[in-house]
Short mmCIF file of C-alpha atoms and ligand atoms in Angstrom, two decimals:
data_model
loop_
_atom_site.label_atom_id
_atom_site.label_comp_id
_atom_site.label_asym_id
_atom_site.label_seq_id
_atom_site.Cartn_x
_atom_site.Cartn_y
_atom_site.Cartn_z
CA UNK A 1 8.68 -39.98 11.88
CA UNK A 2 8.02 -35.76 11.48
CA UNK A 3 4.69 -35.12 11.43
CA UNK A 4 3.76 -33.51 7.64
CA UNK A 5 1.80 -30.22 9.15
CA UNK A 6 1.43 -28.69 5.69
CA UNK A 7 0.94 -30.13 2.08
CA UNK A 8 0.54 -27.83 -1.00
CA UNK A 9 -0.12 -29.33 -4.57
CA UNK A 10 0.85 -26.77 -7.01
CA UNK A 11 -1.21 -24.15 -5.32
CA UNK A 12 -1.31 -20.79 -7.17
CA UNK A 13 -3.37 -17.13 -5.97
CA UNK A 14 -4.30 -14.76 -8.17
CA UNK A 15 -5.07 -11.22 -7.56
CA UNK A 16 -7.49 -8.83 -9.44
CA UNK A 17 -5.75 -5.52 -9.64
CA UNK A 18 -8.14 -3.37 -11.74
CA UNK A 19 -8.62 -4.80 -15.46
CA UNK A 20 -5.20 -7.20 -15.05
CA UNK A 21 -4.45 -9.78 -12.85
CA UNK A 22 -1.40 -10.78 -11.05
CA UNK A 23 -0.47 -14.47 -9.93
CA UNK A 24 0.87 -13.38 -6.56
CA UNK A 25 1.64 -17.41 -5.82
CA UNK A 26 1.61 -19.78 -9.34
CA UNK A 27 1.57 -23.45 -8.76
CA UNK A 28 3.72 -24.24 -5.58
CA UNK A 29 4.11 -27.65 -4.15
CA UNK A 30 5.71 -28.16 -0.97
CA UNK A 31 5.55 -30.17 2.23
CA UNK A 32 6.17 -28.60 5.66
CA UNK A 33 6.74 -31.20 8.25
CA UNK A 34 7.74 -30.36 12.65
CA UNK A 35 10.31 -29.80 13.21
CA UNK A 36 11.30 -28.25 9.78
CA UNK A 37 13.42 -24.82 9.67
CA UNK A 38 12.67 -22.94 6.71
CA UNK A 39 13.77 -19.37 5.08
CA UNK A 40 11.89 -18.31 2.22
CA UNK A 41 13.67 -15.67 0.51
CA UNK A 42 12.71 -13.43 -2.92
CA UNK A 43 12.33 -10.23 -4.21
CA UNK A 44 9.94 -7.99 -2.98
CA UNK A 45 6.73 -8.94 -4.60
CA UNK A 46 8.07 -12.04 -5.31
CA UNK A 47 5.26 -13.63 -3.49
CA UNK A 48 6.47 -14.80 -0.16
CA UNK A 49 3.89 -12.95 2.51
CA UNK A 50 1.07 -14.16 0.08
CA UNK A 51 2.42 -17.85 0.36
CA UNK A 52 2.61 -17.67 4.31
CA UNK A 53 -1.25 -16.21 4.33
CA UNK A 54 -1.74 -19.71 2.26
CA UNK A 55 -0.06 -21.65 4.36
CA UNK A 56 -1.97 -20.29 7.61
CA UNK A 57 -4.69 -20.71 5.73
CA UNK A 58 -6.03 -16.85 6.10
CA UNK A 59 -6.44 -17.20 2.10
CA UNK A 60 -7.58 -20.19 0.46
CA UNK A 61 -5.37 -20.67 -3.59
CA UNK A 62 -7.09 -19.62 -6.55
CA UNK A 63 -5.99 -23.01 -7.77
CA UNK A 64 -4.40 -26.09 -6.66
CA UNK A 65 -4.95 -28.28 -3.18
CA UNK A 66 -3.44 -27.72 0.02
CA UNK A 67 -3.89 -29.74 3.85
CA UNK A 68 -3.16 -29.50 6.97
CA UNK A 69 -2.81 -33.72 7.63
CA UNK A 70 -1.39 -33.63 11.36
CA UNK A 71 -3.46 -30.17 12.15
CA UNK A 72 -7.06 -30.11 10.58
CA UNK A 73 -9.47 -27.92 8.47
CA UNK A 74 -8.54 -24.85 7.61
CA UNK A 75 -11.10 -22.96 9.82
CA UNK A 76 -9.47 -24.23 12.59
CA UNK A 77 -5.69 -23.52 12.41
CA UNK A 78 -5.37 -19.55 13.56
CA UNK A 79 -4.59 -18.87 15.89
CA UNK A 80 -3.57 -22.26 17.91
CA UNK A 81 -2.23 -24.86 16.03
CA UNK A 82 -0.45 -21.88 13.38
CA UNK A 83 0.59 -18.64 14.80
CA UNK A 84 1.33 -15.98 12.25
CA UNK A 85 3.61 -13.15 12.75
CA UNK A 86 2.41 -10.41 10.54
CA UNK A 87 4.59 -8.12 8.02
CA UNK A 88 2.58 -5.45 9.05
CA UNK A 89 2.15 -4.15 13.05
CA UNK A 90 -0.84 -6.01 14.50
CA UNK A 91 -1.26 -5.33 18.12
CA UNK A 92 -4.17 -3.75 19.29
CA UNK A 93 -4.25 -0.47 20.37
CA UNK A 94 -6.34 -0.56 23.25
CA UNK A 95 -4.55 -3.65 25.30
CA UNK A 96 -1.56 -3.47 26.66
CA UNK A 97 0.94 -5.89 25.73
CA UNK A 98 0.39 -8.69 28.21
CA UNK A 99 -3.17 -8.02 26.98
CA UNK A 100 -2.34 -8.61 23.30
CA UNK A 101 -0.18 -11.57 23.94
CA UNK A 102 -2.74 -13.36 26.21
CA UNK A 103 -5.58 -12.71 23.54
CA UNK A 104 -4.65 -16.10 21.13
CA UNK A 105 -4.67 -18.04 24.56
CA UNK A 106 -8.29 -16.38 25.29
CA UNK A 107 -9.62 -17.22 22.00
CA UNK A 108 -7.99 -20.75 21.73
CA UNK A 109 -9.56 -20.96 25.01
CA UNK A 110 -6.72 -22.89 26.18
CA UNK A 111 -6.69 -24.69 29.22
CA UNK A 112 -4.06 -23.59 31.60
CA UNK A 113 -2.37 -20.69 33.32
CA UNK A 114 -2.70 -17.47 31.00
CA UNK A 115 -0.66 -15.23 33.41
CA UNK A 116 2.43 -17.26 33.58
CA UNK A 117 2.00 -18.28 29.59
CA UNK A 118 2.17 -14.51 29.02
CA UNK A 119 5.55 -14.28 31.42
CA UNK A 120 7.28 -16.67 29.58
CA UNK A 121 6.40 -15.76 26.35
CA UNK A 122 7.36 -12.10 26.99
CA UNK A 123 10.75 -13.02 29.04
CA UNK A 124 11.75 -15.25 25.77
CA UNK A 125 12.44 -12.22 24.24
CA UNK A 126 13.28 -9.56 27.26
CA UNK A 127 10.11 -8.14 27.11
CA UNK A 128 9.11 -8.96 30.60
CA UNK A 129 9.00 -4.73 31.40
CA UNK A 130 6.92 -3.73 28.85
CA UNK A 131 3.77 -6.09 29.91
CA UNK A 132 1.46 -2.99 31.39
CA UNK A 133 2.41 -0.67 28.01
CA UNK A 134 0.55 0.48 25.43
CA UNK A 135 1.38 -0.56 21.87
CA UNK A 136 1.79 3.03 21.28
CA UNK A 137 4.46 3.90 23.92
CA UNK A 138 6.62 1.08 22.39
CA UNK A 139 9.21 1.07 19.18
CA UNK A 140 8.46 -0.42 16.25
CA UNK A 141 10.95 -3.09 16.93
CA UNK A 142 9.47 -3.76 20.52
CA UNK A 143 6.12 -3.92 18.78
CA UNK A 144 7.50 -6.77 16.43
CA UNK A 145 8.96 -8.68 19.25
CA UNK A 146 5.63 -8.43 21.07
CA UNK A 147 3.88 -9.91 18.35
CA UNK A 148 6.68 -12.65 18.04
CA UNK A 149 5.99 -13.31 21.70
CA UNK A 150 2.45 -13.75 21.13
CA UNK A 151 3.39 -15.90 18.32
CA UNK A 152 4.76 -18.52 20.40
CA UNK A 153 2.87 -18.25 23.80
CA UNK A 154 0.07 -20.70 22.65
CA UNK A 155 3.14 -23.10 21.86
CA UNK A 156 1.57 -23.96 18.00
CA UNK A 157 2.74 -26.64 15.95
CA UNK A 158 3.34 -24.24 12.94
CA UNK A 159 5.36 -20.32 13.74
CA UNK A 160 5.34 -18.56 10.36
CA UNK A 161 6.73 -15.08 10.63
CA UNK A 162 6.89 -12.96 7.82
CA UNK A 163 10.16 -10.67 7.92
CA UNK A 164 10.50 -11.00 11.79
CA UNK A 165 13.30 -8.33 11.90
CA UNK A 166 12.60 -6.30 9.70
CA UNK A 167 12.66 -3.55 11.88
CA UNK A 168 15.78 -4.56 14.05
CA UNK A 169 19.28 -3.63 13.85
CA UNK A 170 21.82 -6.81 13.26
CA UNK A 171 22.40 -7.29 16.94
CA UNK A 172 18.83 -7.10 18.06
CA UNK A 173 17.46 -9.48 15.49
CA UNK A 174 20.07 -11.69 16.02
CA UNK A 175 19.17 -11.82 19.39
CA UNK A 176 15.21 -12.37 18.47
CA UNK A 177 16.22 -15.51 15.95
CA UNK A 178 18.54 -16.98 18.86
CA UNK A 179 15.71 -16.46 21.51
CA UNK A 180 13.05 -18.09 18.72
CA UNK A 181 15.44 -20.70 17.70
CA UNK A 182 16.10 -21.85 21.60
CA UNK A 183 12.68 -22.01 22.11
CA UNK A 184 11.63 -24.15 19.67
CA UNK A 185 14.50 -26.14 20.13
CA UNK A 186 12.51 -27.78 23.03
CA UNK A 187 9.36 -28.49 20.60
CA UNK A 188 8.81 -30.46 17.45
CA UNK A 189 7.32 -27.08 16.13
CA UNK A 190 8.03 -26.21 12.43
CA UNK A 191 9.38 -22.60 11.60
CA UNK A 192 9.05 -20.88 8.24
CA UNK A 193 10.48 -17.16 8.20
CA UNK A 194 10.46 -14.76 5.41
CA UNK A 195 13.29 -12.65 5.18
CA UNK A 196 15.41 -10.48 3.26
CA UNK A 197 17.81 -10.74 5.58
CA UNK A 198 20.72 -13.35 4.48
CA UNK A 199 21.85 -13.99 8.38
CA UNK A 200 18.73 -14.84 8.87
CA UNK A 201 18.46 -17.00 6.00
CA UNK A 202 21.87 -18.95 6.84
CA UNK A 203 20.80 -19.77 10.34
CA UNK A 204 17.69 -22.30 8.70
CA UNK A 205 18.25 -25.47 7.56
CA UNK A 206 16.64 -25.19 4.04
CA UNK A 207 15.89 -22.01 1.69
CA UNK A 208 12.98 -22.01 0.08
CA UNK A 209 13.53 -18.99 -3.04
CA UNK A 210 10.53 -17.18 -4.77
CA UNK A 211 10.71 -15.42 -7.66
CA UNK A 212 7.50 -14.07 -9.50
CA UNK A 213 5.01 -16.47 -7.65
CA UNK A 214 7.47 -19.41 -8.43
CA UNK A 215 8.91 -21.48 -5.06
CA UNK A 216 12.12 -23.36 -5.57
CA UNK A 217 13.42 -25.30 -2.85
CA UNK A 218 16.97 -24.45 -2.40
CA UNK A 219 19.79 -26.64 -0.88
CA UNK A 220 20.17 -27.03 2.68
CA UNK A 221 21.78 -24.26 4.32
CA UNK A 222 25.53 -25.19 5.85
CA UNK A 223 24.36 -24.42 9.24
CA UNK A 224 21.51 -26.99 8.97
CA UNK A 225 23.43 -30.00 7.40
N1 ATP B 301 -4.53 -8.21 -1.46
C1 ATP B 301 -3.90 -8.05 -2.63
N2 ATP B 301 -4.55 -7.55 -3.72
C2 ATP B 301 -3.94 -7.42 -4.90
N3 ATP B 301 -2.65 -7.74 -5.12
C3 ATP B 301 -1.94 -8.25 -4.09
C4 ATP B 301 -2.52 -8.42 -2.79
N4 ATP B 301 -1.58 -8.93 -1.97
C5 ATP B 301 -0.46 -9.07 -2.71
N5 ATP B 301 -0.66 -8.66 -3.98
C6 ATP B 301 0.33 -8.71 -5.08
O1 ATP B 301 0.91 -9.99 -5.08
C7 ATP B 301 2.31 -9.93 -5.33
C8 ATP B 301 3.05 -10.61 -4.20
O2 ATP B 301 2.90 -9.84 -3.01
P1 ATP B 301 3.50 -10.32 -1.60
O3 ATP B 301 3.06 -9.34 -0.60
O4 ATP B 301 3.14 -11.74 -1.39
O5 ATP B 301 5.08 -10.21 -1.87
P2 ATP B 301 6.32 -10.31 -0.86
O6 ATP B 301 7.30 -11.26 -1.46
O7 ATP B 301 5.82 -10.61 0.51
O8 ATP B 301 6.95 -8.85 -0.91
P3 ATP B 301 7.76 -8.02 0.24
O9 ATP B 301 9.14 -8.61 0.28
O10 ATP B 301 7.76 -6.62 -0.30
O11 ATP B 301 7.00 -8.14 1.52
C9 ATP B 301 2.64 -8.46 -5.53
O12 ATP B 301 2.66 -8.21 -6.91
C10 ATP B 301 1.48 -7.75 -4.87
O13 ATP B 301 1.22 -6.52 -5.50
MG1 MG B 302 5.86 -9.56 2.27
#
């Protein structure tokens, strides 16, 4: 029996922008459970990166209920038990990039070797030479498969990675998704990726569409069935 990781009742978030408001996310219901691949597609705006902040838990819905049954409170899901890959760069400037993928471990303070959760984590994705470099001497695809590293070093139950390669030619973020995909082929991890890319899309099992706030689950992809 999967494990149900994530369970939104017709969860909605509204924003304030100046004297109007916008319903970024309006009354979603969904149930993540391990193992699950998921796409969420939409237009721009359409919601998705708000809905992943929701799911992780970073933002709590203006209206409606969500849980975490197999993982906990909310307080206590970032960065261990859901790793987030931001839309927007997120290393830090000062560490190198062994340094920013060993800082979830630090703060999880999980027990274990650090060093060699790093390695892996950065060989996953043929990073292993860049582990003394700034995040400023590295591309902005490098820097997105640095934070996808860090993603998955702390081995979490939940990977949610908003438009992964975005900043990657075809060949390179095919090769991310395949490196990602073996991975967590060898955990009961669920994956949720926002995308606008439709290889991307095809390679999950399910497609989860937003449009305007609005989540529709799609049918199962014909790679997943
Ligand atoms: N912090 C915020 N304050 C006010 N409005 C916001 C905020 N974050 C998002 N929005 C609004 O919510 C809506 C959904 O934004 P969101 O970033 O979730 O879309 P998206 O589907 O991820 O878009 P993209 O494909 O461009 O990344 C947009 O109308 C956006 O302007
Ligand atoms: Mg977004």
């Amino acid at each position: 029996m999967p494990d149900t990781l994530i369970e939104a009742q017709a969860i909605g978030r509204t924003y304030r922008q100046g004297m109007t408001s916008v319903d970024a996310v309006a009354a979603a219901t969904f149930r993540l459970q391990s193992g699950d691949r998921v796409a969420l597609v939409g237009r721009s705006g359409s919601g998705k990166s708000t809905l992943l902040h929701l799911m992780a838990g970073l933002e709590m819905p203006t209206s409606g209920t969500i849980a975490w049954p197999a993982l906990g409170s909310a307080e206590t899901l970032l960065p261990e038990k859901i790793a987030l890959v931001f839309q927007a760069p997120s290393l830090l400037d000062p560490l190198t990039v062994g340094e920013n993928v060993a800082l979830p471990l630090l703060l999880g303070k999980r027990p274990g070797d650090i060093d060699r959760a790093v390695r892996d984590a950065l060989a996953t994705f043929g990073l292993a030479d860049l582990a003394r470099k700034l995040p400023e001497e590295l591309s902005g695809g490098q820097m997105q498969r640095v934070a996808m590293a860090r993603a998955i070093a702390g081995r979490p139950r939940v990977v949610l990675a908003d438009e992964p390669t975005g900043q990657l030619d075809q060949p390179t973020g095919r090769a991310l998704l395949d490196a990602l995909l073996a991975h967590l082929a060898g955990t009961n991890a669920a994956l949720v990726v926002a995308t606008h890319d439709a290889l991307v899309a095809a390679r999950m099992e399910t497609v989860w569409q937003m449009a305007r706030g609005h989540l529709t689950e799609g049918a199962k992809t014909a790679e997943g069935t």
